[in-house]
XYZ file of C-alpha atoms in Angstrom:
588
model
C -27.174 25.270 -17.649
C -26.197 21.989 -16.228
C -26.690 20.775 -12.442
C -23.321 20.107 -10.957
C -24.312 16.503 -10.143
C -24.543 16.277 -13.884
C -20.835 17.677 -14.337
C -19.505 15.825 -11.563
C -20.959 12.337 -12.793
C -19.753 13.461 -16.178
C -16.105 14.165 -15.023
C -15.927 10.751 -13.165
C -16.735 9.218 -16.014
C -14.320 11.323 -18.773
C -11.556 9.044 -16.149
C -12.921 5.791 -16.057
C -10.970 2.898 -17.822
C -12.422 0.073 -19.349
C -12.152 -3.967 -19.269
C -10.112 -6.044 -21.514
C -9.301 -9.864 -21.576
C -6.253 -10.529 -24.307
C -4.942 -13.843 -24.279
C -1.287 -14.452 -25.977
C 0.368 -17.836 -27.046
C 4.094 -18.613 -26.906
C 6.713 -21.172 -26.629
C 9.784 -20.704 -24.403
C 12.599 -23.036 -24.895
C 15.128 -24.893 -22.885
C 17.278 -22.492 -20.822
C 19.862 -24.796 -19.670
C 20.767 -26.776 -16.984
C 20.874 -25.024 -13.576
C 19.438 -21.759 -14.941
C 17.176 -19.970 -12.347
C 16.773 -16.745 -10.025
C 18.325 -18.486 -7.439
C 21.805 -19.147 -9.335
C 21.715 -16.959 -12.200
C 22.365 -13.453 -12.034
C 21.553 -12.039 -15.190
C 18.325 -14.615 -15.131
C 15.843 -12.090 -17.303
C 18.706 -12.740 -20.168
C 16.790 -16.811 -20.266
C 12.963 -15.318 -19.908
C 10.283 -14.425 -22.448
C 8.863 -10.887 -21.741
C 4.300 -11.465 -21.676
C 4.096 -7.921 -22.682
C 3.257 -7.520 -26.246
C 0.485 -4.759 -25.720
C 2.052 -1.921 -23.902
C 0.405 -2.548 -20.808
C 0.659 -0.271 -17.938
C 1.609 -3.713 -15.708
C 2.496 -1.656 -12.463
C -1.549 -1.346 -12.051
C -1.825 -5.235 -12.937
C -2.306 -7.416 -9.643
C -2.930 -11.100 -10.980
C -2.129 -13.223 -13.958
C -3.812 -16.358 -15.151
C -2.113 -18.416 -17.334
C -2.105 -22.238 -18.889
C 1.112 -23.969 -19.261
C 2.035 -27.118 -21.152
C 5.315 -28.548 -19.304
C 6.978 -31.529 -17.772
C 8.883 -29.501 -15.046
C 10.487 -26.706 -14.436
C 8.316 -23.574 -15.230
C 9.218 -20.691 -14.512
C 7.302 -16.670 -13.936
C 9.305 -14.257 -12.986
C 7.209 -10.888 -11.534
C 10.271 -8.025 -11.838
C 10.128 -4.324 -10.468
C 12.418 -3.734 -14.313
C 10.674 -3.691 -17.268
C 13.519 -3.213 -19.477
C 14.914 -6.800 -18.276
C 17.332 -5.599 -15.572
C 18.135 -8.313 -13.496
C 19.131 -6.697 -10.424
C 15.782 -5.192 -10.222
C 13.666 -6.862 -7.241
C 11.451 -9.638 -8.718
C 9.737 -12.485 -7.305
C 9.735 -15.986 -8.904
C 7.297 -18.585 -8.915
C 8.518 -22.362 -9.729
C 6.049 -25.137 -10.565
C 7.491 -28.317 -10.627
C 10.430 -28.308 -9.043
C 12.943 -30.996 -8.314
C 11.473 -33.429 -10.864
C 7.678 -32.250 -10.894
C 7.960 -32.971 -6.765
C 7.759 -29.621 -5.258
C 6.189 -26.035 -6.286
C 8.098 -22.646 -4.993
C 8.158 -18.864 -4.398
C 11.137 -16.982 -4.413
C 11.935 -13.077 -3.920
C 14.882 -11.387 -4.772
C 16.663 -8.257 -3.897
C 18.976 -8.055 -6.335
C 21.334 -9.932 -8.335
C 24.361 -10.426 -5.829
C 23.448 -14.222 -5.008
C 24.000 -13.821 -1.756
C 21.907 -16.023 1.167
C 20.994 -12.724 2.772
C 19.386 -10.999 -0.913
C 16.522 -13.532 -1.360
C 13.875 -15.630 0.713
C 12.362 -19.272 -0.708
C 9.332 -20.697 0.689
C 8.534 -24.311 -1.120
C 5.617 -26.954 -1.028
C 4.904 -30.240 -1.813
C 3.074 -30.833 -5.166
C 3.778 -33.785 -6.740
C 2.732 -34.000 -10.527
C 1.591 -30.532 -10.756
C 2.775 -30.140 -14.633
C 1.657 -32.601 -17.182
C 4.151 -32.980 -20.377
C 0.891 -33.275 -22.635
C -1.541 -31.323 -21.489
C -2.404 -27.865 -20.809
C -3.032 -27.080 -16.597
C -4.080 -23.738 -15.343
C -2.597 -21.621 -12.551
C -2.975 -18.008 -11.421
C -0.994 -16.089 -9.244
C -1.414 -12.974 -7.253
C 0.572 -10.448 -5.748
C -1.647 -7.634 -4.541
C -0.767 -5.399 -1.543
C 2.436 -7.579 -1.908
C 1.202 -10.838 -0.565
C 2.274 -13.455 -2.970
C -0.527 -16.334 -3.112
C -0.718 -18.795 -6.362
C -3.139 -21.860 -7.239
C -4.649 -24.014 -9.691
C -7.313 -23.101 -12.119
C -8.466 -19.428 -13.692
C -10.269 -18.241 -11.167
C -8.318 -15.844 -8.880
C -8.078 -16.640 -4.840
C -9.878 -20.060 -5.591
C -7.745 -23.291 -5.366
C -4.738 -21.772 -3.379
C -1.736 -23.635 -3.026
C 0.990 -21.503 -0.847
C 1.182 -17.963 -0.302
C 3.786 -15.238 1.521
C 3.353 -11.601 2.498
C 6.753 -9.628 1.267
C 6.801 -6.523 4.100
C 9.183 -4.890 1.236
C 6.907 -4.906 -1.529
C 7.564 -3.177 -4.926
C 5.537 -2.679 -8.125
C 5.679 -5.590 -10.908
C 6.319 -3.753 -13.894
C 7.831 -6.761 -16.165
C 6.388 -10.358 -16.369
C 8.252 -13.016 -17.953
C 8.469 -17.185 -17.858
C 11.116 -19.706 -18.666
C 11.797 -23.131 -18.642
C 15.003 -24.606 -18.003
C 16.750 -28.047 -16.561
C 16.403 -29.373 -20.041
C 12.640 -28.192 -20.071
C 10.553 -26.725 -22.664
C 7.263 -25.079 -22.621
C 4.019 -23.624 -24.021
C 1.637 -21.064 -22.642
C -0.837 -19.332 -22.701
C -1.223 -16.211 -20.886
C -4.371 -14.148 -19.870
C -3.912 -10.949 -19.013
C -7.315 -10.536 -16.487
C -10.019 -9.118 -17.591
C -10.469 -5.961 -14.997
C -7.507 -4.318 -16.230
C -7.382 -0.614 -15.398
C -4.140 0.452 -17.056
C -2.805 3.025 -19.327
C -2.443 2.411 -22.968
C -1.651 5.517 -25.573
C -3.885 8.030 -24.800
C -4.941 11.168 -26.919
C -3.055 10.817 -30.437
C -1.714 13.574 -32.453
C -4.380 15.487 -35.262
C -5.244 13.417 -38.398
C -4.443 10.093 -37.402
C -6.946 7.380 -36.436
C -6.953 4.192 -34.604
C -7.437 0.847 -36.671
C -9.160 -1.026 -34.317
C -12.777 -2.532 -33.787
C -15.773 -0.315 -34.967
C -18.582 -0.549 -32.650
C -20.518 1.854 -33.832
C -20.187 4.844 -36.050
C -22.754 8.100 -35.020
C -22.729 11.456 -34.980
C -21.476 13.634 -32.453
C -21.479 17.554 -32.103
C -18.580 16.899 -29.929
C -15.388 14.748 -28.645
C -17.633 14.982 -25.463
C -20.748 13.591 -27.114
C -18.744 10.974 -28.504
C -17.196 9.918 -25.148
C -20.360 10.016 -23.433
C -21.607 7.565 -26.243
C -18.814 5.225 -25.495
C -19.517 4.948 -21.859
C -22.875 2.896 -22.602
C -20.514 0.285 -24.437
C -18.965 -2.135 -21.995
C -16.753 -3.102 -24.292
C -15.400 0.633 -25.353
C -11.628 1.147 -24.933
C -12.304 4.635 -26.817
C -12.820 6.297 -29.721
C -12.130 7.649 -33.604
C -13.885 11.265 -33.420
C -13.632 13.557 -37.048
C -14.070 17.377 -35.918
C -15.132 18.423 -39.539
C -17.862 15.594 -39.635
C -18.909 15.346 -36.436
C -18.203 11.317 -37.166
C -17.574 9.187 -34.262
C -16.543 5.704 -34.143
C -16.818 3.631 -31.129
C -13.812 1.467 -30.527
C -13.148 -1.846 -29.141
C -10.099 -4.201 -29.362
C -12.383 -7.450 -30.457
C -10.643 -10.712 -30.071
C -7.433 -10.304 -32.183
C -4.306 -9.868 -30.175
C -3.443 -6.045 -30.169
C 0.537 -5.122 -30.873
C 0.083 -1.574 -29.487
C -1.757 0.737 -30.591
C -2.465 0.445 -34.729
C -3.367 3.643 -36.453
C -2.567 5.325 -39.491
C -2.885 8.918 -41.476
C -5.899 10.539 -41.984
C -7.206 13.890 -42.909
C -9.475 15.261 -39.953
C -9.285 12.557 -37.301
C -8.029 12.269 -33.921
C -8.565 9.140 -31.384
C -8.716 8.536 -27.693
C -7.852 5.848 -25.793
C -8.905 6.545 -21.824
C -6.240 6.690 -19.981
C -5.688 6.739 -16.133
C -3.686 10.155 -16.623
C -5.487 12.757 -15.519
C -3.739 15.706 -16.581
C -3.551 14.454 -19.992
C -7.408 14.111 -20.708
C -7.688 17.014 -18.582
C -6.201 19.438 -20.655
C -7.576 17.242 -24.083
C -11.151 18.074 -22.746
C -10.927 21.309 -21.500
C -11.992 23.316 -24.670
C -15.166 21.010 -25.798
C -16.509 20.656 -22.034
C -15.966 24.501 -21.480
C -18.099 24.927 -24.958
C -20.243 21.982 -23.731
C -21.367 23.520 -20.292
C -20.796 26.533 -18.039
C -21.966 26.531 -14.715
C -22.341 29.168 -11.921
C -21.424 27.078 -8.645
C -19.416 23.975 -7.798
C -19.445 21.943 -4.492
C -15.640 21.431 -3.045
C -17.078 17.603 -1.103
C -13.530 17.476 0.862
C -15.003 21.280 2.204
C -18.204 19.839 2.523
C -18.765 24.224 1.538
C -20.704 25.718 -1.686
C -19.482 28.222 -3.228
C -21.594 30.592 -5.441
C -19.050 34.164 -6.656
C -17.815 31.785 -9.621
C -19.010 34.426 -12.179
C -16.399 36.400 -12.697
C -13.845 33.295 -13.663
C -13.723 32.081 -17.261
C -15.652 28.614 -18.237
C -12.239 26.735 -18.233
C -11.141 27.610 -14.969
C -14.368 26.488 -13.487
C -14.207 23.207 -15.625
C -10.956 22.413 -14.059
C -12.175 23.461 -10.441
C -14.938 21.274 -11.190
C -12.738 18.112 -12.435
C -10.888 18.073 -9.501
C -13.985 18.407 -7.273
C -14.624 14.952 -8.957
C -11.468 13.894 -8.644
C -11.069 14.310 -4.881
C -14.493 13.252 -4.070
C -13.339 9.901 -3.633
C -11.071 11.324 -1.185
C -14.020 13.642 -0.072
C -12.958 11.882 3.851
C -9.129 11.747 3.076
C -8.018 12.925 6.414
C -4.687 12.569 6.934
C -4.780 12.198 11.121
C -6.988 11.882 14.320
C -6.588 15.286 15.039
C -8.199 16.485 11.421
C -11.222 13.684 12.094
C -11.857 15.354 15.285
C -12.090 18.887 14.396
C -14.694 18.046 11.471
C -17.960 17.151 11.263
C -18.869 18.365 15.055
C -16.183 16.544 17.065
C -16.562 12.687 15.971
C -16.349 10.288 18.581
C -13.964 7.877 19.765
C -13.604 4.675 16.973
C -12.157 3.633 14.031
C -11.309 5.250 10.989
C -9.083 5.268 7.857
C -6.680 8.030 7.063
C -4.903 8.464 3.959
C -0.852 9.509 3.479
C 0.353 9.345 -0.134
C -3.596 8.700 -1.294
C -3.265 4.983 0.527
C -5.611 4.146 3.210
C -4.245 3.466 6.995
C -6.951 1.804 9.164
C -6.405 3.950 13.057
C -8.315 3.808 16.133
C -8.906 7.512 17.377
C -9.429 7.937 21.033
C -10.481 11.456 21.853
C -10.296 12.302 25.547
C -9.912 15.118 27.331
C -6.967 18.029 26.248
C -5.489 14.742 24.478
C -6.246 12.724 21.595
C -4.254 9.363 20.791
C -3.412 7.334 17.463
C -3.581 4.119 17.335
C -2.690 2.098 13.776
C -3.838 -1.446 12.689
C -1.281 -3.816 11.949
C -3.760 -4.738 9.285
C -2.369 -1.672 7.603
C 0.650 -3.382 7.048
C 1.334 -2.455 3.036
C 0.859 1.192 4.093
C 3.874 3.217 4.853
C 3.321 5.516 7.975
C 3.778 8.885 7.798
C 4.382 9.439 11.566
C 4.668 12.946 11.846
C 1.009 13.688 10.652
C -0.014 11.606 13.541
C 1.148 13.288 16.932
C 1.650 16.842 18.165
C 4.027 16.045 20.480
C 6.793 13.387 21.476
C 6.881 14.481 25.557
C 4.552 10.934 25.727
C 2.931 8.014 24.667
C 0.038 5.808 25.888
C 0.163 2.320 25.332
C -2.434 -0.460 25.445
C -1.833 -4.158 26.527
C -4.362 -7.161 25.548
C -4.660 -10.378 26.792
C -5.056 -13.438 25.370
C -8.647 -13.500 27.970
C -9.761 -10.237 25.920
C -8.745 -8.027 29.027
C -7.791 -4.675 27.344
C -5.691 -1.666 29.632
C -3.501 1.421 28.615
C -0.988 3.709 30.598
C 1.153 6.413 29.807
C 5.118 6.248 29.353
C 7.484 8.416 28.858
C 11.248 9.256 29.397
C 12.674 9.272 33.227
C 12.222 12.743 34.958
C 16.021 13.242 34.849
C 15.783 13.445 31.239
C 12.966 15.048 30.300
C 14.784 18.418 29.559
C 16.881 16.777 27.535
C 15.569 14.392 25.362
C 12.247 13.868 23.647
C 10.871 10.104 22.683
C 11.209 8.669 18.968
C 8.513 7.699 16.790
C 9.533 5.980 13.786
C 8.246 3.977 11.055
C 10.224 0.808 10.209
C 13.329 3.458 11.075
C 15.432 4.644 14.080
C 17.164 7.265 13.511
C 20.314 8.188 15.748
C 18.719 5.198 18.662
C 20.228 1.622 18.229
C 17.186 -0.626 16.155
C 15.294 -3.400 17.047
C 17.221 -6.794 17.144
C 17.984 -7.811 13.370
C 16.749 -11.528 14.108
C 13.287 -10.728 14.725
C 13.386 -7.196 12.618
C 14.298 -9.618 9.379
C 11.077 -11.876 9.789
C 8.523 -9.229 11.432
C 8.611 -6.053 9.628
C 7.263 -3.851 9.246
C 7.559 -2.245 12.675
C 6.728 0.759 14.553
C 9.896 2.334 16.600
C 9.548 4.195 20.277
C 12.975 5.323 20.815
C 13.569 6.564 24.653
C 17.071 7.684 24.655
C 18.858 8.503 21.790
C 22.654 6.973 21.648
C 24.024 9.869 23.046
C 22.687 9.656 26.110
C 22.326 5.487 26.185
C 26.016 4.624 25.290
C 26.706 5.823 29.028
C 27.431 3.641 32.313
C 24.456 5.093 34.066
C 21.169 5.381 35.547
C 18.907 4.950 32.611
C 15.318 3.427 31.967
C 11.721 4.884 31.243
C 8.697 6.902 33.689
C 4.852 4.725 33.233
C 1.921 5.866 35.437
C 4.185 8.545 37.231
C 6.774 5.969 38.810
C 10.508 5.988 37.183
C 11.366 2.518 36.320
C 15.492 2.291 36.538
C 18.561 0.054 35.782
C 22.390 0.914 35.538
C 23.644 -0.019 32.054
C 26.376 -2.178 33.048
C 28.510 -2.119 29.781
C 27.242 1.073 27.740
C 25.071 -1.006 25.772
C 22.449 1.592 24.023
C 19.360 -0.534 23.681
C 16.233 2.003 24.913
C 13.598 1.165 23.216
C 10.096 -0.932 22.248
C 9.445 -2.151 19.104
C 5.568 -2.810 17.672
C 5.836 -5.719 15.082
C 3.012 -5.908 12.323
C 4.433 -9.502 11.715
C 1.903 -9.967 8.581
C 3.208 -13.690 8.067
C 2.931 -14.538 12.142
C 6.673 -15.441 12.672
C 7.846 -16.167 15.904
C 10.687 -14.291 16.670
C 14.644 -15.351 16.367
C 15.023 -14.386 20.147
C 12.298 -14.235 22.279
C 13.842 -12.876 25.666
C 12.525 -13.051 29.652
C 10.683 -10.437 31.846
C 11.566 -8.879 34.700
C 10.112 -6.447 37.420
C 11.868 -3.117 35.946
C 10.688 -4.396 31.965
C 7.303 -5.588 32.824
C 6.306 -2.147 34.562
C 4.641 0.078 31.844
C 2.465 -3.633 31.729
C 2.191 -4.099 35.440
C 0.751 0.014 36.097
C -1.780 -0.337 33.292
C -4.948 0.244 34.443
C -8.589 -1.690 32.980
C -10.464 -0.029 29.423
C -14.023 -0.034 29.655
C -15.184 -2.354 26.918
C -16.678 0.937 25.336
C -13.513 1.526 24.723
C -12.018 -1.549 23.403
C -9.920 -2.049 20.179
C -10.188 -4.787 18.029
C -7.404 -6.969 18.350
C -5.909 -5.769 14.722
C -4.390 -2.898 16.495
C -2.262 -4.994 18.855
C 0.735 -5.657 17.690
C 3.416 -8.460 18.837
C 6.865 -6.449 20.290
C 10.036 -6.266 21.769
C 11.828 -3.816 24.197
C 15.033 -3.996 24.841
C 17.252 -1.751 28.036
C 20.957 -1.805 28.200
C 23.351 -3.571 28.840
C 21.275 -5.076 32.050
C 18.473 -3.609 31.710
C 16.712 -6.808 29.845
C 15.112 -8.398 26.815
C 11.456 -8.674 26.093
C 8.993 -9.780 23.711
C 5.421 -10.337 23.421
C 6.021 -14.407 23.493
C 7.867 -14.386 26.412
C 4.758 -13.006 28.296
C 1.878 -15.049 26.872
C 1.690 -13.335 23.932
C 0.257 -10.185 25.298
C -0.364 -7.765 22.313
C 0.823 -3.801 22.611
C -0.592 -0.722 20.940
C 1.244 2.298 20.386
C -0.934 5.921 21.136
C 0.546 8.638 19.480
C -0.806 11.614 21.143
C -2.086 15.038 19.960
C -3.219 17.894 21.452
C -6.877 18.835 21.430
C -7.723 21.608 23.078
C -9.771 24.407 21.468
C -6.534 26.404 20.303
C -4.845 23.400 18.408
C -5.003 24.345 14.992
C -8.375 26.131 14.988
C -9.543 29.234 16.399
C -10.646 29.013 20.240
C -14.021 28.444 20.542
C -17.373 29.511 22.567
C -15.244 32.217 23.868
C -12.862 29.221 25.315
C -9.373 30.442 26.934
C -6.058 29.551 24.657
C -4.520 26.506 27.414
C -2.596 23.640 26.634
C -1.454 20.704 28.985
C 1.233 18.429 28.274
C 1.018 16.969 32.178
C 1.181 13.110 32.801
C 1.899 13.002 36.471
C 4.657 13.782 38.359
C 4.531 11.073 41.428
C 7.796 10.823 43.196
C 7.710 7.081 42.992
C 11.151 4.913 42.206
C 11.587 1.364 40.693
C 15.242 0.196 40.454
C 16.668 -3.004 39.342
C-alpha cells in the first residue's frame, strides 16, 4: 500500500522536465543592401533558423546570445516556424544606421504597410565591435519585449516595449545585411522546460550520455532514479533486463534525438505532454501501486468507495488529482471564491480562464458581489461572462491622484431599461460603436461598457446613462452612436491621441460617487485610465482631461443564498436586482 502523498509526489514528478544549456555556433552572411523586416516581405527567405535541436520554442521566453559584427544584426522572434513571413514576428536590430542606434520592431504581417508594424529605436552608439565577440539577451515574456547587454537575463537593460497583441515565438532566426556579415553564438537558456521526442517506439534506444547504468524492476524505478540526477533528460530502460541507463545530453550539440535499433529497449525523454506519459505509465504504476482512496484538492473532499474500480482507473484519477493540484484554487470568478471555503471576505484574488491567472478584487456586499480586474493582468484575455450574473448594472470606482477612493452605481436611463441591457466586453464591442481608434491603437487592451447598442444610439433623441438614481441626459444632435466608457490597461503608459473635455452631464457617474472606507480600498493596479464618449453632443472624456482620475469597472453578481447553491439555514429563495429608482433629472 502506498500513502497518497506518496502517489501524488510521485505523479508530479513522472511530469517534471529537466534543465539544459546547448550552445550553437554559426556564421550568417551578407543579406544585401536594404534587406530587413521593415522593407522586405519575404524577410525569413535572408535569416538563419537557431533551431537545430527540435526545441519546443513556443515555451522558450529569453535568448542569450554573443555576436561578432560591425553593424547591422539582426534576430527575428516569428509566431512561423516553418519560415512564413507573414507570420507576426518581432525584430530586434543592433547597430543600426552605422553602429549609431539599436531597435525593436513588430510586425503583423508581410503587407509593408505603415499601419502593420510599430518601431521603437534608441541611441547606442558602438554597440557591435567588428572583432570581438559582445553579449546581448533579449526577452519577450508575457509579451513585453525588453533586450540588454551581457548573459544575464533582466540585468543591463537597454529599451523595452509591451506588445498588447502578443503571440507565441515559435521560430528564431538572425541575419546580417547592409553589406554586413556575422558570427554567433547562441545559448539557448538553461531553464528550458520544453518538449523534445518523448516515449520512442519498442527496441530502439537513445545514443546519448550514460549517467549511470542500474537495475530497475521497472520503467517506474528507473524514472524515479533519474529524478535524483539534475542533469537527467531521461532514460534507456530494457524490460527483459531490468537495465536502466540514465541519460543526459553532456556538452556535445544534440541534432535531435540520436537513437538506433536494439533488441529489448525502449527510451524516454520527459515530455510536457501529459497524455502521452500518461498512458506510457499507466500499466507499470498500476503494477507498481494500488491504493484505496485519493484526495480530489480542487474538492478539498476524500473519497474512500474506490474499491470496486480497477488499479488503472484509480491511477489516472490519481494523476489528474496531481495534475490539478496546482490549480487546487483555480476559481474561475468572485462568485465561485465566495461560495467556498465559508464565505471569504472582501480582497484580492487570482482567478484563472484558459489555466492563466487574472489578478481581481472581490467585493462581497450584501445580495451583490462585484468584479473588479487589475490592469496588471494585462497579457490575460478576459473571459467576461464568467464574471457577472447580470448586465441590468455596474458599479464603478474613481481614484484620485490624493488617494481618495469612491464607487457608484450606473446603469442605462429608466426609459430604456426594458429594452436594452449594458455591454461588457473584452477588447470587443459587439453591435455598439468602439472606443476611438486613436487612443484604442496605443492603449489596449481595454475593457468595453456599452450603454446603448446602435440601434437605439443612431437616433436623434433623448439618450444618456442613470448613476446614483438620477438620469443624466443629452439629445444626440446628429445620430452619432457613441454610448459608451472605455477602461484602458495602457501597459506602456501612452497618453492618448485625443484627450477630450468634461462637462456637467459626462462628469456625473464621477460627481454622485460617494467616499470607500479605506477598509475597502483597492490598490491602484485596478484603476484603469478611460474614455467615454455620448453622441453626437453628448461629449468626449478621458481620464487626462480630469487630472488623471483612474476608473474601475464592477461587474456584478448575484449572491444571495439561491445563486447557484442550495438555499441555506432554511433561508427564503429572493433575489434583488434594485439600484434605486429616484425621480431625479440631469439634462444638458
Amino acid at each position: 500500500m502506498v500513502l497518497h502523498t506518496e502517489i501524488l509526489m510521485l505523479c508530479l514528478h513522472v511530469f517534471t522536465t529537466r534543465g539544459v544549456h546547448i550552445m550553437n555556433t554559426l556564421s550568417t552572411p551578407n543579406s544585401g543592401n536594404g534587406i530587413s523586416s521593415r522593407r522586405t516581405h519575404d524577410i525569413m527567405k535572408y535569416s538563419t533558423d537557431i533551431n537545430k535541436y527540435n526545441l519546443d520554442l513556443s515555451v522558450i521566453t529569453s535568448l542569450m546570445y554573443e555576436v561578432k559584427a560591425c553593424k547591422d544584426a539582426f534576430v527575428l522572434l516569428s509566431n512561423s516556424d516553418v519560415k512564413n513571413s507573414s507570420k507576426p514576428l518581432y525584430e530586434i536590430q543592433f547597430g543600426n544606421n552605422f553602429n549609431r542606434k539599436s531597435r525593436i520592431l513588430y510586425r503583423i504581417n508581410d503587407s509593408l504597410d505603415a499601419g502593420s508594424r510599430y518601431m521603437q529605436f534608441i541611441n547606442s552608439r558602438n554597440i557591435l565591435n567588428c572583432n570581438v565577440y559582445l553579449p546581448f539577451w533579449i526577452s519577450w515574456a508575457g509579451g513585453k519585449i525588453t533586450y540588454g547587454t551581457g548573459l544575464v537575463v533582466a540585468e543591463n537593460t537597454l529599451d523595452s516595449w509591451i506588445n498588447t497583441n502578443q503571440f507565441a515565438v515559435n521560430g528564431i532566426e538572425v541575419y546580417t545585411s547592409f553589406s554586413e556579415t556575422g558570427d554567433w553564438k547562441i545559448h539557448i537558456e538553461d531553464k528550458f522546460a520544453g518538449r523534445f521526442d518523448s516515449c520512442s517506439m519498442v527496441n530502439n534506444k537513445a545514443d546519448m550520455v550514460v549517467v549511470d547504468d542500474i537495475q530497475c524492476s521497472s520503467h517506474i524505478e528507473c524514472a524515479t532514479h533519474c529524478g535524483v540526477f539534475q542533469i537527467c533528460m531521461g532514460y534507456n530502460f530494457n524490460i527483459a533486463s531490468n537495465r536502466c541507463e540514465i541519460l543526459s545530453f553532456g556538452s556535445e550539440v544534440v541534432i535531435d534525438i540520436p537513437h538506433h535499433t536494439e533488441a529489448g529497449w525502449k527510451y524516454l525523454l520527459f515530455n510536457t505532454n501529459i497524455y502521452e506519459i500518461v498512458t506510457f505509465y499507466v500499466t507499470d504504476l498500476s503494477n507498481y501501486c494500488y491504493f484505496t482512496n485519493c484526495v480530489y484538492p480542487w474538492k478539498r473532499d476524500r473519497c474512500s468507495a474506490f474499491r470496486m474500480f480497477p488499479p488503472q482507473v484509480l491511477l489516472i484519477t490519481c494523476m489528474m488529482s496531481a495534475i490539478l493540484h496546482q490549480y487546487s484554487e483555480g476559481y474561475s470568478s468572485c462568485q465561485e471564491i465566495y461560495q467556498s471555503n465559508n464565505r471569504n471576505p472582501s480582497g484580492e484574488y487570482t482567478v484563472y480562464h484558459s489555466n492563466k491567472s487574472i489578478r481581481v478584487y472581490c467585493s462581497f456586499e450584501e445580495s451583490w458581489g462585484y468584479t473588479y480586474i487589475s490592469k496588471a493582468s494585462y497579457g490575460t484575455a478576459v473571459i467576461m461572462s464568467k464574471l457577472y450574473s447580470t448586465r441590468k448594472f455596474v458599479k464603478t470606482r474613481i481614484r484620485w491622484s490624493s488617494g481618495i477612493q469612491k464607487e457608484v452605481t450606473v446603469e442605462n436611463l429608466l426609459s430604456y431599461q426594458n429594452s436594452s441591457t449594458l455591454y461588457f466586453g473584452y477588447n470587443s464591442f459587439t453591435s455598439y460603436k468602439g472606443p476611438r481608434s486613436s487612443n484604442a491603437n496605443i492603449m489596449s487592451p481595454y475593457i468595453f461598457l456599452g450603454f446603448l447598442p446602435l440601434s437605439l444610439a443612431t437616433n436623434n433623441n433623448t439618450q444618456g446613462y442613470r448613476t446614483a438614481g438620477v438620469d443624466y441626459t443629452f439629445k444626440n444632435c446628429d445620430r452619432n452612436p457613441n454610448s459608451y466608457l472605455t477602461f484602458y490597461y495602457n501597459p506602456n503608459n501612452a497618453y492618448p491621441g485625443k484627450v477630450g473635455s468634461s462637462n456637467t452631464f459626462m462628469m456625473g457617474w464621477i460627481d454622485r460617487s460617494s467616499s470607500l472606507a479605506s477598509s475597502r480600498h483597492m490598490s491602484a493596479d485596478f484603476y484603469f485610465d478611460w474614455e467615454m464618449h455620448m453622441g453626437g453632443c453628448g461629449g468626449f472624456m478621458t481620464s487626462q482631461s480630469v487630472s488623471n482620475i483612474g476608473a474601475a469597472l464592477g461587474l456584478p453578481f448575484a449572491i444571495s443564498p439561491c445563486d447557484g447553491v442550495d438555499c441555506q439555514n432554511g433561508g427564503n429563495c429572493v433575489s434583488s436586482e434594485s439600484t434605486g429608482t429616484a425621480a431625479a433629472d440631469v439634462k444638458i
